[in-house]
mmCIF file with all atom_site columns, C-alpha atoms in Angstrom:
data_model
loop_
_atom_site.group_PDB
_atom_site.id
_atom_site.type_symbol
_atom_site.label_atom_id
_atom_site.label_alt_id
_atom_site.label_comp_id
_atom_site.label_asym_id
_atom_site.label_entity_id
_atom_site.label_seq_id
_atom_site.pdbx_PDB_ins_code
_atom_site.Cartn_x
_atom_site.Cartn_y
_atom_site.Cartn_z
_atom_site.occupancy
_atom_site.B_iso_or_equiv
_atom_site.pdbx_formal_charge
_atom_site.auth_seq_id
_atom_site.auth_comp_id
_atom_site.auth_asym_id
_atom_site.auth_atom_id
_atom_site.pdbx_PDB_model_num
ATOM 1   C CA . UNK A 1 1   ? 91.229 207.842 78.003 1.00 89.00 ? 284 UNK A CA 1
ATOM 2   C CA . UNK A 1 2   ? 87.675 206.556 78.246 1.00 95.00 ? 285 UNK A CA 1
ATOM 3   C CA . UNK A 1 3   ? 85.183 209.186 77.224 1.00 96.00 ? 286 UNK A CA 1
ATOM 4   C CA . UNK A 1 4   ? 81.411 209.146 77.150 1.00 97.00 ? 287 UNK A CA 1
ATOM 5   C CA . UNK A 1 5   ? 79.963 211.666 74.734 1.00 95.00 ? 288 UNK A CA 1
ATOM 6   C CA . UNK A 1 6   ? 76.282 212.402 75.168 1.00 96.00 ? 289 UNK A CA 1
ATOM 7   C CA . UNK A 1 7   ? 73.777 214.025 72.873 1.00 97.00 ? 290 UNK A CA 1
ATOM 8   C CA . UNK A 1 8   ? 70.052 214.381 72.423 1.00 98.00 ? 291 UNK A CA 1
ATOM 9   C CA . UNK A 1 9   ? 68.970 216.397 75.426 1.00 98.00 ? 292 UNK A CA 1
ATOM 10  C CA . UNK A 1 10  ? 66.549 219.241 75.053 1.00 98.00 ? 293 UNK A CA 1
ATOM 11  C CA . UNK A 1 11  ? 63.157 220.627 75.936 1.00 98.00 ? 294 UNK A CA 1
ATOM 12  C CA . UNK A 1 12  ? 59.882 218.938 75.055 1.00 98.00 ? 295 UNK A CA 1
ATOM 13  C CA . UNK A 1 13  ? 56.233 219.138 75.942 1.00 98.00 ? 296 UNK A CA 1
ATOM 14  C CA . UNK A 1 14  ? 54.654 216.604 78.262 1.00 98.00 ? 297 UNK A CA 1
ATOM 15  C CA . UNK A 1 15  ? 53.747 213.494 76.316 1.00 98.00 ? 298 UNK A CA 1
ATOM 16  C CA . UNK A 1 16  ? 56.558 214.033 73.878 1.00 98.00 ? 299 UNK A CA 1
ATOM 17  C CA . UNK A 1 17  ? 59.571 211.918 73.096 1.00 98.00 ? 300 UNK A CA 1
ATOM 18  C CA . UNK A 1 18  ? 63.303 212.328 73.163 1.00 98.00 ? 301 UNK A CA 1
ATOM 19  C CA . UNK A 1 19  ? 66.232 210.042 72.446 1.00 98.00 ? 302 UNK A CA 1
ATOM 20  C CA . UNK A 1 20  ? 69.518 210.340 74.258 1.00 98.00 ? 303 UNK A CA 1
ATOM 21  C CA . UNK A 1 21  ? 72.723 208.900 72.876 1.00 98.00 ? 304 UNK A CA 1
ATOM 22  C CA . UNK A 1 22  ? 75.992 208.090 74.588 1.00 97.00 ? 305 UNK A CA 1
ATOM 23  C CA . UNK A 1 23  ? 78.994 207.121 72.525 1.00 96.00 ? 306 UNK A CA 1
ATOM 24  C CA . UNK A 1 24  ? 81.834 205.496 74.418 1.00 95.00 ? 307 UNK A CA 1
ATOM 25  C CA . UNK A 1 25  ? 85.392 205.675 73.176 1.00 95.00 ? 308 UNK A CA 1
ATOM 26  C CA . UNK A 1 26  ? 88.347 203.721 74.470 1.00 94.00 ? 309 UNK A CA 1
ATOM 27  C CA . UNK A 1 27  ? 85.916 201.351 76.117 1.00 92.00 ? 310 UNK A CA 1
ATOM 28  C CA . UNK A 1 28  ? 84.560 197.856 75.772 1.00 87.00 ? 311 UNK A CA 1
ATOM 29  C CA . UNK A 1 29  ? 81.053 197.072 76.882 1.00 83.00 ? 312 UNK A CA 1
ATOM 30  C CA . UNK A 1 30  ? 81.672 193.352 77.157 1.00 84.00 ? 313 UNK A CA 1
ATOM 31  C CA . UNK A 1 31  ? 80.751 192.094 80.627 1.00 86.00 ? 314 UNK A CA 1
ATOM 32  C CA . UNK A 1 32  ? 79.940 195.654 81.632 1.00 91.00 ? 315 UNK A CA 1
ATOM 33  C CA . UNK A 1 33  ? 76.868 197.743 82.301 1.00 94.00 ? 316 UNK A CA 1
ATOM 34  C CA . UNK A 1 34  ? 76.058 200.920 80.446 1.00 95.00 ? 317 UNK A CA 1
ATOM 35  C CA . UNK A 1 35  ? 73.106 203.112 81.151 1.00 97.00 ? 318 UNK A CA 1
ATOM 36  C CA . UNK A 1 36  ? 71.673 206.271 82.575 1.00 98.00 ? 319 UNK A CA 1
ATOM 37  C CA . UNK A 1 37  ? 71.239 208.137 85.814 1.00 98.00 ? 320 UNK A CA 1
ATOM 38  C CA . UNK A 1 38  ? 69.375 211.367 86.329 1.00 98.00 ? 321 UNK A CA 1
ATOM 39  C CA . UNK A 1 39  ? 69.453 214.116 88.899 1.00 98.00 ? 322 UNK A CA 1
ATOM 40  C CA . UNK A 1 40  ? 66.956 216.878 89.452 1.00 97.00 ? 323 UNK A CA 1
ATOM 41  C CA . UNK A 1 41  ? 67.855 219.985 91.463 1.00 94.00 ? 324 UNK A CA 1
ATOM 42  C CA . UNK A 1 42  ? 67.807 219.244 95.172 1.00 95.00 ? 325 UNK A CA 1
ATOM 43  C CA . UNK A 1 43  ? 67.425 215.519 94.649 1.00 96.00 ? 326 UNK A CA 1
ATOM 44  C CA . UNK A 1 44  ? 69.744 212.557 94.754 1.00 96.00 ? 327 UNK A CA 1
ATOM 45  C CA . UNK A 1 45  ? 71.074 211.059 91.578 1.00 97.00 ? 328 UNK A CA 1
ATOM 46  C CA . UNK A 1 46  ? 68.993 208.029 90.682 1.00 97.00 ? 329 UNK A CA 1
ATOM 47  C CA . UNK A 1 47  ? 69.445 205.152 88.307 1.00 98.00 ? 330 UNK A CA 1
ATOM 48  C CA . UNK A 1 48  ? 67.105 205.237 85.327 1.00 98.00 ? 331 UNK A CA 1
ATOM 49  C CA . UNK A 1 49  ? 67.990 202.377 83.013 1.00 98.00 ? 332 UNK A CA 1
ATOM 50  C CA . UNK A 1 50  ? 70.885 200.140 82.129 1.00 97.00 ? 333 UNK A CA 1
ATOM 51  C CA . UNK A 1 51  ? 71.896 197.360 79.814 1.00 95.00 ? 334 UNK A CA 1
ATOM 52  C CA . UNK A 1 52  ? 74.157 194.539 80.889 1.00 92.00 ? 335 UNK A CA 1
ATOM 53  C CA . UNK A 1 53  ? 76.312 192.962 78.233 1.00 82.00 ? 336 UNK A CA 1
ATOM 54  C CA . UNK A 1 54  ? 77.255 189.776 80.012 1.00 77.00 ? 337 UNK A CA 1
ATOM 55  C CA . UNK A 1 55  ? 75.944 186.508 78.644 1.00 67.00 ? 338 UNK A CA 1
ATOM 56  C CA . UNK A 1 56  ? 76.232 187.377 74.969 1.00 67.00 ? 339 UNK A CA 1
ATOM 57  C CA . UNK A 1 57  ? 73.208 189.632 74.751 1.00 74.00 ? 340 UNK A CA 1
ATOM 58  C CA . UNK A 1 58  ? 72.048 192.748 76.489 1.00 86.00 ? 341 UNK A CA 1
ATOM 59  C CA . UNK A 1 59  ? 69.798 192.482 79.498 1.00 93.00 ? 342 UNK A CA 1
ATOM 60  C CA . UNK A 1 60  ? 67.897 195.647 80.308 1.00 96.00 ? 343 UNK A CA 1
ATOM 61  C CA . UNK A 1 61  ? 66.897 197.129 83.633 1.00 96.00 ? 344 UNK A CA 1
ATOM 62  C CA . UNK A 1 62  ? 64.620 200.035 84.484 1.00 98.00 ? 345 UNK A CA 1
ATOM 63  C CA . UNK A 1 63  ? 63.616 202.092 87.433 1.00 98.00 ? 346 UNK A CA 1
ATOM 64  C CA . UNK A 1 64  ? 59.954 201.587 88.299 1.00 98.00 ? 347 UNK A CA 1
ATOM 65  C CA . UNK A 1 65  ? 59.225 205.220 87.510 1.00 97.00 ? 348 UNK A CA 1
ATOM 66  C CA . UNK A 1 66  ? 60.151 204.815 83.845 1.00 98.00 ? 349 UNK A CA 1
ATOM 67  C CA . UNK A 1 67  ? 59.080 201.262 83.049 1.00 98.00 ? 350 UNK A CA 1
ATOM 68  C CA . UNK A 1 68  ? 56.877 201.146 79.989 1.00 98.00 ? 351 UNK A CA 1
ATOM 69  C CA . UNK A 1 69  ? 57.957 204.596 78.872 1.00 98.00 ? 352 UNK A CA 1
ATOM 70  C CA . UNK A 1 70  ? 61.730 204.445 78.458 1.00 98.00 ? 353 UNK A CA 1
ATOM 71  C CA . UNK A 1 71  ? 63.743 201.975 76.441 1.00 98.00 ? 354 UNK A CA 1
ATOM 72  C CA . UNK A 1 72  ? 67.475 201.473 76.712 1.00 97.00 ? 355 UNK A CA 1
ATOM 73  C CA . UNK A 1 73  ? 69.285 199.936 73.774 1.00 95.00 ? 356 UNK A CA 1
ATOM 74  C CA . UNK A 1 74  ? 72.733 199.731 72.298 1.00 93.00 ? 357 UNK A CA 1
ATOM 75  C CA . UNK A 1 75  ? 74.644 199.529 69.078 1.00 91.00 ? 358 UNK A CA 1
ATOM 76  C CA . UNK A 1 76  ? 77.630 197.343 69.838 1.00 82.00 ? 359 UNK A CA 1
ATOM 77  C CA . UNK A 1 77  ? 79.363 198.187 66.568 1.00 83.00 ? 360 UNK A CA 1
ATOM 78  C CA . UNK A 1 78  ? 79.268 201.863 67.470 1.00 87.00 ? 361 UNK A CA 1
ATOM 79  C CA . UNK A 1 79  ? 79.784 201.251 71.184 1.00 89.00 ? 362 UNK A CA 1
ATOM 80  C CA . UNK A 1 80  ? 76.829 203.494 71.810 1.00 94.00 ? 363 UNK A CA 1
ATOM 81  C CA . UNK A 1 81  ? 73.955 203.263 74.258 1.00 96.00 ? 364 UNK A CA 1
ATOM 82  C CA . UNK A 1 82  ? 70.613 204.973 73.746 1.00 97.00 ? 365 UNK A CA 1
ATOM 83  C CA . UNK A 1 83  ? 67.739 205.987 75.929 1.00 98.00 ? 366 UNK A CA 1
ATOM 84  C CA . UNK A 1 84  ? 64.471 206.340 74.057 1.00 98.00 ? 367 UNK A CA 1
ATOM 85  C CA . UNK A 1 85  ? 62.098 208.322 76.225 1.00 98.00 ? 368 UNK A CA 1
ATOM 86  C CA . UNK A 1 86  ? 58.405 208.464 75.403 1.00 98.00 ? 369 UNK A CA 1
ATOM 87  C CA . UNK A 1 87  ? 55.334 209.771 77.195 1.00 98.00 ? 370 UNK A CA 1
ATOM 88  C CA . UNK A 1 88  ? 57.553 212.210 78.988 1.00 98.00 ? 371 UNK A CA 1
ATOM 89  C CA . UNK A 1 89  ? 56.294 213.798 82.173 1.00 98.00 ? 372 UNK A CA 1
ATOM 90  C CA . UNK A 1 90  ? 57.370 216.989 83.933 1.00 98.00 ? 373 UNK A CA 1
ATOM 91  C CA . UNK A 1 91  ? 58.821 214.837 86.712 1.00 97.00 ? 374 UNK A CA 1
ATOM 92  C CA . UNK A 1 92  ? 61.265 213.425 84.173 1.00 98.00 ? 375 UNK A CA 1
ATOM 93  C CA . UNK A 1 93  ? 62.951 216.815 84.080 1.00 98.00 ? 376 UNK A CA 1
ATOM 94  C CA . UNK A 1 94  ? 66.542 216.327 85.204 1.00 98.00 ? 377 UNK A CA 1
ATOM 95  C CA . UNK A 1 95  ? 70.138 216.256 84.177 1.00 98.00 ? 378 UNK A CA 1
ATOM 96  C CA . UNK A 1 96  ? 70.707 212.871 82.587 1.00 98.00 ? 379 UNK A CA 1
ATOM 97  C CA . UNK A 1 97  ? 74.113 211.243 82.926 1.00 98.00 ? 380 UNK A CA 1
ATOM 98  C CA . UNK A 1 98  ? 75.481 208.386 80.922 1.00 98.00 ? 381 UNK A CA 1
ATOM 99  C CA . UNK A 1 99  ? 77.379 205.858 82.996 1.00 97.00 ? 382 UNK A CA 1
ATOM 100 C CA . UNK A 1 100 ? 79.483 202.831 82.179 1.00 96.00 ? 383 UNK A CA 1
ATOM 101 C CA . UNK A 1 101 ? 81.025 200.388 84.601 1.00 95.00 ? 384 UNK A CA 1
ATOM 102 C CA . UNK A 1 102 ? 84.801 200.426 84.550 1.00 94.00 ? 385 UNK A CA 1
ATOM 103 C CA . UNK A 1 103 ? 85.536 196.769 84.996 1.00 89.00 ? 386 UNK A CA 1
ATOM 104 C CA . UNK A 1 104 ? 82.735 194.280 85.219 1.00 91.00 ? 387 UNK A CA 1
ATOM 105 C CA . UNK A 1 105 ? 79.153 194.420 86.371 1.00 92.00 ? 388 UNK A CA 1
ATOM 106 C CA . UNK A 1 106 ? 76.910 191.884 88.042 1.00 90.00 ? 389 UNK A CA 1
ATOM 107 C CA . UNK A 1 107 ? 73.624 193.557 87.137 1.00 91.00 ? 390 UNK A CA 1
ATOM 108 C CA . UNK A 1 108 ? 71.263 196.335 88.054 1.00 93.00 ? 391 UNK A CA 1
ATOM 109 C CA . UNK A 1 109 ? 72.134 196.505 91.732 1.00 95.00 ? 392 UNK A CA 1
ATOM 110 C CA . UNK A 1 110 ? 75.829 196.823 90.982 1.00 95.00 ? 393 UNK A CA 1
ATOM 111 C CA . UNK A 1 111 ? 75.113 199.543 88.447 1.00 95.00 ? 394 UNK A CA 1
ATOM 112 C CA . UNK A 1 112 ? 73.091 201.478 90.997 1.00 96.00 ? 395 UNK A CA 1
ATOM 113 C CA . UNK A 1 113 ? 75.439 201.143 93.938 1.00 96.00 ? 396 UNK A CA 1
ATOM 114 C CA . UNK A 1 114 ? 78.998 201.024 92.592 1.00 95.00 ? 397 UNK A CA 1
ATOM 115 C CA . UNK A 1 115 ? 78.872 204.501 91.153 1.00 95.00 ? 398 UNK A CA 1
ATOM 116 C CA . UNK A 1 116 ? 82.456 205.273 92.148 1.00 94.00 ? 399 UNK A CA 1
ATOM 117 C CA . UNK A 1 117 ? 83.492 202.511 89.774 1.00 94.00 ? 400 UNK A CA 1
ATOM 118 C CA . UNK A 1 118 ? 81.711 203.994 86.769 1.00 96.00 ? 401 UNK A CA 1
ATOM 119 C CA . UNK A 1 119 ? 82.838 206.232 83.990 1.00 97.00 ? 402 UNK A CA 1
ATOM 120 C CA . UNK A 1 120 ? 80.551 209.221 83.619 1.00 97.00 ? 403 UNK A CA 1
ATOM 121 C CA . UNK A 1 121 ? 79.399 211.458 80.842 1.00 98.00 ? 404 UNK A CA 1
ATOM 122 C CA . UNK A 1 122 ? 79.116 215.195 81.196 1.00 97.00 ? 405 UNK A CA 1
ATOM 123 C CA . UNK A 1 123 ? 75.355 215.164 81.557 1.00 97.00 ? 406 UNK A CA 1
ATOM 124 C CA . UNK A 1 124 ? 72.651 216.432 79.244 1.00 98.00 ? 407 UNK A CA 1
ATOM 125 C CA . UNK A 1 125 ? 69.634 218.415 80.343 1.00 98.00 ? 408 UNK A CA 1
ATOM 126 C CA . UNK A 1 126 ? 66.133 217.120 79.715 1.00 98.00 ? 409 UNK A CA 1
ATOM 127 C CA . UNK A 1 127 ? 63.303 219.519 80.397 1.00 98.00 ? 410 UNK A CA 1
ATOM 128 C CA . UNK A 1 128 ? 59.668 218.501 80.099 1.00 98.00 ? 411 UNK A CA 1
ATOM 129 C CA . UNK A 1 129 ? 57.091 221.251 80.264 1.00 98.00 ? 412 UNK A CA 1
ATOM 130 C CA . UNK A 1 130 ? 53.432 220.830 81.115 1.00 94.00 ? 413 UNK A CA 1
#
């Protein structure tokens, strides 16, 4: 019943920008984490960014590799999470997956580790050329 619908992937030049969107239906983000993983061919899926909705306001988390370049945000009214990507590098090329915790989240570590307890989007390809 819960569905995560992604959009915004594409191909850009290095240094360019792209915004990914993930609209969740049949889902409440309260006390949950929503965010993004990515996976390049031959590599493990890695956490990119997340926002935690506990405590009345969103707390954001980022992988070291994207800090200062990516921004995760949300529109609670639309139940949508975004990933604004700037200063894109070829190493950012990957399939990007939206993820949302199913029932609760204690923060970044939980988001990274408890992947079996997440809902997942279909993935959207981001390609950054040099």
